[in-house]
PDB file of C-alpha atoms in Angstrom:
ATOM      1  CA  UNK B   1     -27.856  -9.013  -1.156  1.00 52.00           C
ATOM      2  CA  UNK B   2     -25.500 -11.858  -2.831  1.00 62.00           C
ATOM      3  CA  UNK B   3     -21.651 -11.497  -3.350  1.00 62.00           C
ATOM      4  CA  UNK B   4     -20.631 -13.965  -6.674  1.00 70.00           C
ATOM      5  CA  UNK B   5     -17.226 -14.187  -7.373  1.00 72.00           C
ATOM      6  CA  UNK B   6     -15.412 -16.051 -10.721  1.00 79.00           C
ATOM      7  CA  UNK B   7     -12.327 -16.625 -10.944  1.00 82.00           C
ATOM      8  CA  UNK B   8     -10.279 -15.268 -13.860  1.00 83.00           C
ATOM      9  CA  UNK B   9      -6.645 -15.824 -15.305  1.00 87.00           C
ATOM     10  CA  UNK B  10      -4.929 -12.492 -17.041  1.00 88.00           C
ATOM     11  CA  UNK B  11      -2.783  -9.431 -17.630  1.00 89.00           C
ATOM     12  CA  UNK B  12      -4.017  -6.367 -16.001  1.00 82.00           C
ATOM     13  CA  UNK B  13      -2.294  -2.816 -16.032  1.00 84.00           C
ATOM     14  CA  UNK B  14      -2.195  -0.698 -13.090  1.00 77.00           C
ATOM     15  CA  UNK B  15      -0.123   2.415 -12.931  1.00 79.00           C
ATOM     16  CA  UNK B  16       1.988   3.467 -10.001  1.00 76.00           C
ATOM     17  CA  UNK B  17       3.297   6.847  -8.685  1.00 75.00           C
ATOM     18  CA  UNK B  18       4.923   8.009  -5.786  1.00 76.00           C
ATOM     19  CA  UNK B  19       3.903  11.307  -4.290  1.00 74.00           C
ATOM     20  CA  UNK B  20       4.919  12.950  -1.321  1.00 73.00           C
ATOM     21  CA  UNK B  21       2.528  14.153   0.892  1.00 76.00           C
ATOM     22  CA  UNK B  22       3.130  16.561   3.893  1.00 70.00           C
ATOM     23  CA  UNK B  23       2.783  14.575   7.014  1.00 76.00           C
ATOM     24  CA  UNK B  24      -0.621  14.801   9.246  1.00 78.00           C
ATOM     25  CA  UNK B  25      -1.262  13.415  12.255  1.00 86.00           C
ATOM     26  CA  UNK B  26      -4.958  12.283  12.768  1.00 89.00           C
ATOM     27  CA  UNK B  27      -7.510  14.660  14.493  1.00 90.00           C
ATOM     28  CA  UNK B  28     -10.394  12.147  14.885  1.00 92.00           C
ATOM     29  CA  UNK B  29     -10.188   8.455  16.122  1.00 94.00           C
ATOM     30  CA  UNK B  30     -13.457   6.637  15.121  1.00 95.00           C
ATOM     31  CA  UNK B  31     -14.281   3.490  16.856  1.00 93.00           C
ATOM     32  CA  UNK B  32     -16.318   0.976  14.830  1.00 92.00           C
ATOM     33  CA  UNK B  33     -16.651  -1.915  17.543  1.00 88.00           C
ATOM     34  CA  UNK B  34     -20.210  -1.180  18.770  1.00 87.00           C
ATOM     35  CA  UNK B  35     -21.581  -3.862  19.275  1.00 89.00           C
ATOM     36  CA  UNK B  36     -18.533  -5.740  19.428  1.00 93.00           C
ATOM     37  CA  UNK B  37     -20.705  -9.052  18.442  1.00 94.00           C
ATOM     38  CA  UNK B  38     -22.999  -8.757  15.650  1.00 95.00           C
ATOM     39  CA  UNK B  39     -26.004 -10.380  16.315  1.00 96.00           C
ATOM     40  CA  UNK B  40     -27.667  -9.419  13.148  1.00 95.00           C
ATOM     41  CA  UNK B  41     -27.058  -7.692   9.499  1.00 95.00           C
ATOM     42  CA  UNK B  42     -27.306  -3.839   8.939  1.00 96.00           C
ATOM     43  CA  UNK B  43     -25.936  -0.806   9.640  1.00 96.00           C
ATOM     44  CA  UNK B  44     -22.984  -0.557  11.725  1.00 96.00           C
ATOM     45  CA  UNK B  45     -21.366   2.691  11.361  1.00 96.00           C
ATOM     46  CA  UNK B  46     -20.738   6.037   9.427  1.00 97.00           C
ATOM     47  CA  UNK B  47     -18.747   8.843   9.533  1.00 97.00           C
ATOM     48  CA  UNK B  48     -17.937  11.685   7.327  1.00 97.00           C
ATOM     49  CA  UNK B  49     -14.216  12.142   5.731  1.00 96.00           C
ATOM     50  CA  UNK B  50     -13.277  16.224   5.563  1.00 96.00           C
ATOM     51  CA  UNK B  51     -10.344  17.404   3.313  1.00 94.00           C
ATOM     52  CA  UNK B  52      -7.483  17.266   4.916  1.00 83.00           C
ATOM     53  CA  UNK B  53      -8.505  15.802   8.538  1.00 93.00           C
ATOM     54  CA  UNK B  54      -6.551  12.632   8.998  1.00 95.00           C
ATOM     55  CA  UNK B  55      -9.061   9.972  10.608  1.00 96.00           C
ATOM     56  CA  UNK B  56      -8.037   6.741  12.147  1.00 96.00           C
ATOM     57  CA  UNK B  57     -10.408   4.181  12.098  1.00 97.00           C
ATOM     58  CA  UNK B  58     -10.504   1.451  14.453  1.00 96.00           C
ATOM     59  CA  UNK B  59     -13.166  -1.644  13.651  1.00 96.00           C
ATOM     60  CA  UNK B  60     -13.082  -5.261  15.040  1.00 96.00           C
ATOM     61  CA  UNK B  61     -16.515  -7.055  15.246  1.00 96.00           C
ATOM     62  CA  UNK B  62     -17.415 -11.093  15.701  1.00 96.00           C
ATOM     63  CA  UNK B  63     -20.009 -12.611  13.662  1.00 97.00           C
ATOM     64  CA  UNK B  64     -22.806 -13.370  17.021  1.00 97.00           C
ATOM     65  CA  UNK B  65     -25.118 -15.105  13.977  1.00 97.00           C
ATOM     66  CA  UNK B  66     -25.554 -19.033  13.371  1.00 97.00           C
ATOM     67  CA  UNK B  67     -25.244 -17.779   9.780  1.00 97.00           C
ATOM     68  CA  UNK B  68     -21.983 -16.420   7.560  1.00 97.00           C
ATOM     69  CA  UNK B  69     -21.941 -12.697   6.964  1.00 97.00           C
ATOM     70  CA  UNK B  70     -19.822 -10.187   4.745  1.00 97.00           C
ATOM     71  CA  UNK B  71     -18.527  -7.208   6.709  1.00 97.00           C
ATOM     72  CA  UNK B  72     -17.845  -4.304   4.606  1.00 97.00           C
ATOM     73  CA  UNK B  73     -16.452  -1.003   5.222  1.00 96.00           C
ATOM     74  CA  UNK B  74     -17.018   1.265   2.308  1.00 97.00           C
ATOM     75  CA  UNK B  75     -15.837   5.059   1.395  1.00 97.00           C
ATOM     76  CA  UNK B  76     -18.813   6.689  -0.737  1.00 98.00           C
ATOM     77  CA  UNK B  77     -18.408   9.676  -2.820  1.00 98.00           C
ATOM     78  CA  UNK B  78     -21.401  11.438  -3.754  1.00 97.00           C
ATOM     79  CA  UNK B  79     -20.060  14.092  -5.028  1.00 97.00           C
ATOM     80  CA  UNK B  80     -19.659  15.058  -8.606  1.00 97.00           C
ATOM     81  CA  UNK B  81     -16.094  15.225  -8.358  1.00 96.00           C
ATOM     82  CA  UNK B  82     -13.128  12.615  -8.362  1.00 97.00           C
ATOM     83  CA  UNK B  83     -12.307  11.585  -4.678  1.00 97.00           C
ATOM     84  CA  UNK B  84      -8.818  10.907  -3.517  1.00 96.00           C
ATOM     85  CA  UNK B  85      -8.313   9.364  -0.320  1.00 96.00           C
ATOM     86  CA  UNK B  86      -4.793   8.411   1.158  1.00 94.00           C
ATOM     87  CA  UNK B  87      -5.126   5.076   3.037  1.00 96.00           C
ATOM     88  CA  UNK B  88      -2.785   3.382   5.318  1.00 95.00           C
ATOM     89  CA  UNK B  89      -4.518   0.017   5.737  1.00 95.00           C
ATOM     90  CA  UNK B  90      -4.169  -2.768   8.799  1.00 95.00           C
ATOM     91  CA  UNK B  91      -6.724  -5.367   7.957  1.00 94.00           C
ATOM     92  CA  UNK B  92      -6.491  -8.787   9.544  1.00 92.00           C
ATOM     93  CA  UNK B  93      -8.096 -11.775   7.618  1.00 94.00           C
ATOM     94  CA  UNK B  94     -10.760 -13.357   9.593  1.00 96.00           C
ATOM     95  CA  UNK B  95      -9.869 -15.407  12.858  1.00 94.00           C
ATOM     96  CA  UNK B  96     -11.637 -17.425  15.407  1.00 96.00           C
ATOM     97  CA  UNK B  97      -9.169 -16.174  18.133  1.00 95.00           C
ATOM     98  CA  UNK B  98     -10.364 -11.860  18.590  1.00 93.00           C
ATOM     99  CA  UNK B  99      -6.868 -10.942  20.229  1.00 94.00           C
ATOM    100  CA  UNK B 100      -4.624 -12.560  17.247  1.00 95.00           C
ATOM    101  CA  UNK B 101      -6.739 -10.733  14.689  1.00 94.00           C
ATOM    102  CA  UNK B 102      -6.512  -7.198  16.223  1.00 94.00           C
ATOM    103  CA  UNK B 103      -2.677  -8.114  16.500  1.00 95.00           C
ATOM    104  CA  UNK B 104      -2.439  -8.803  12.655  1.00 95.00           C
ATOM    105  CA  UNK B 105      -4.481  -5.685  12.204  1.00 96.00           C
ATOM    106  CA  UNK B 106      -2.288  -3.271  14.134  1.00 95.00           C
ATOM    107  CA  UNK B 107       1.181  -4.749  13.213  1.00 96.00           C
ATOM    108  CA  UNK B 108       0.123  -4.215   9.105  1.00 95.00           C
ATOM    109  CA  UNK B 109      -0.989  -0.882  10.106  1.00 96.00           C
ATOM    110  CA  UNK B 110       1.669   0.546  12.673  1.00 95.00           C
ATOM    111  CA  UNK B 111       4.230  -0.949   9.416  1.00 95.00           C
ATOM    112  CA  UNK B 112       2.639   1.245   7.005  1.00 93.00           C
ATOM    113  CA  UNK B 113       2.017   4.304   9.756  1.00 93.00           C
ATOM    114  CA  UNK B 114       5.715   4.546  10.855  1.00 92.00           C
ATOM    115  CA  UNK B 115       6.886   4.518   7.660  1.00 91.00           C
ATOM    116  CA  UNK B 116       4.402   7.213   6.363  1.00 89.00           C
ATOM    117  CA  UNK B 117       3.472   4.534   3.536  1.00 90.00           C
ATOM    118  CA  UNK B 118       0.205   4.154   2.179  1.00 92.00           C
ATOM    119  CA  UNK B 119      -2.083   4.265  -1.192  1.00 92.00           C
ATOM    120  CA  UNK B 120      -3.480   6.971  -2.903  1.00 92.00           C
ATOM    121  CA  UNK B 121      -6.916   5.616  -3.814  1.00 93.00           C
ATOM    122  CA  UNK B 122      -9.381   7.401  -6.178  1.00 94.00           C
ATOM    123  CA  UNK B 123     -13.135   7.289  -5.818  1.00 97.00           C
ATOM    124  CA  UNK B 124     -15.159   8.387  -9.331  1.00 97.00           C
ATOM    125  CA  UNK B 125     -18.275  10.655  -8.662  1.00 97.00           C
ATOM    126  CA  UNK B 126     -20.965   8.630  -7.716  1.00 97.00           C
ATOM    127  CA  UNK B 127     -19.329   5.183  -6.595  1.00 97.00           C
ATOM    128  CA  UNK B 128     -17.500   3.687  -3.634  1.00 96.00           C
ATOM    129  CA  UNK B 129     -14.901   1.563  -2.623  1.00 94.00           C
ATOM    130  CA  UNK B 130     -14.418  -1.310  -0.433  1.00 94.00           C
ATOM    131  CA  UNK B 131     -11.625  -0.034   1.998  1.00 94.00           C
ATOM    132  CA  UNK B 132     -12.358  -3.449   3.723  1.00 95.00           C
ATOM    133  CA  UNK B 133     -14.478  -6.637   2.655  1.00 95.00           C
ATOM    134  CA  UNK B 134     -14.516  -9.968   4.803  1.00 96.00           C
ATOM    135  CA  UNK B 135     -16.872 -12.984   5.008  1.00 97.00           C
ATOM    136  CA  UNK B 136     -16.908 -14.056   8.515  1.00 97.00           C
ATOM    137  CA  UNK B 137     -18.347 -17.693   9.265  1.00 97.00           C
ATOM    138  CA  UNK B 138     -20.181 -17.409  12.914  1.00 98.00           C
ATOM    139  CA  UNK B 139     -17.805 -16.608  15.831  1.00 97.00           C
ATOM    140  CA  UNK B 140     -14.905 -15.387  13.557  1.00 97.00           C
ATOM    141  CA  UNK B 141     -13.498 -11.637  14.196  1.00 96.00           C
ATOM    142  CA  UNK B 142     -12.825  -9.147  11.676  1.00 96.00           C
ATOM    143  CA  UNK B 143     -10.171  -6.497  12.787  1.00 96.00           C
ATOM    144  CA  UNK B 144      -8.855  -3.563  11.427  1.00 96.00           C
ATOM    145  CA  UNK B 145      -7.218  -0.191  12.177  1.00 95.00           C
ATOM    146  CA  UNK B 146      -6.392   2.219   9.416  1.00 96.00           C
ATOM    147  CA  UNK B 147      -5.717   6.179   8.447  1.00 96.00           C
ATOM    148  CA  UNK B 148      -8.183   7.926   6.131  1.00 97.00           C
ATOM    149  CA  UNK B 149      -7.280  10.922   4.712  1.00 96.00           C
ATOM    150  CA  UNK B 150      -9.485  12.955   1.966  1.00 96.00           C
ATOM    151  CA  UNK B 151      -7.226  15.008   0.298  1.00 94.00           C
ATOM    152  CA  UNK B 152      -8.155  18.334  -0.559  1.00 89.00           C
ATOM    153  CA  UNK B 153      -8.179  18.467  -4.433  1.00 87.00           C
ATOM    154  CA  UNK B 154     -12.007  17.030  -4.343  1.00 89.00           C
ATOM    155  CA  UNK B 155     -15.069  16.610  -2.936  1.00 92.00           C
ATOM    156  CA  UNK B 156     -15.747  18.897   0.393  1.00 93.00           C
ATOM    157  CA  UNK B 157     -16.645  15.345   2.215  1.00 97.00           C
ATOM    158  CA  UNK B 158     -16.933  11.442   1.603  1.00 98.00           C
ATOM    159  CA  UNK B 159     -19.209   8.882   3.713  1.00 98.00           C
ATOM    160  CA  UNK B 160     -17.393   6.001   5.457  1.00 98.00           C
ATOM    161  CA  UNK B 161     -19.716   3.375   6.645  1.00 97.00           C
ATOM    162  CA  UNK B 162     -19.431  -0.236   7.862  1.00 97.00           C
ATOM    163  CA  UNK B 163     -22.667  -2.610   7.301  1.00 97.00           C
ATOM    164  CA  UNK B 164     -22.628  -6.576   8.080  1.00 97.00           C
ATOM    165  CA  UNK B 165     -24.493  -7.667   5.285  1.00 96.00           C
ATOM    166  CA  UNK B 166     -25.916 -11.340   4.342  1.00 94.00           C
TER     167      UNK B 166
END
């Protein structure tokens, strides 16, 4: 798989709406850091979000190959209903220093988490949404910490998967 991006300019319209949700603490903690050093491309992690069962996800990986790779985490909605997922993100840009990458991700996450501030994203039926998409040069680290909560007004589950791709 090859990812191609093209520069574009222009106006876009975005609808923003504040929505107050009752606070729920995470009921699960997913570790996506085994192996920490990615020696090849392929699947890395998969977990299933259930409605109103908030999950905290930690990911931390180093590209241990000699070529660039893309590390992607995506939420996959395989149902016939739109999924709404609350995301409190913490995602550091790729770094050579793994400690600094983790610090940046944690700092971003904690600011949103302490303020109970996140984004509700909609995933249409049979579609996926990237949570993190990072191009890693050899020996670069990607690190992140996020809270994911599938809201109860949609499908019964959403798959969250992490993959390293060429």
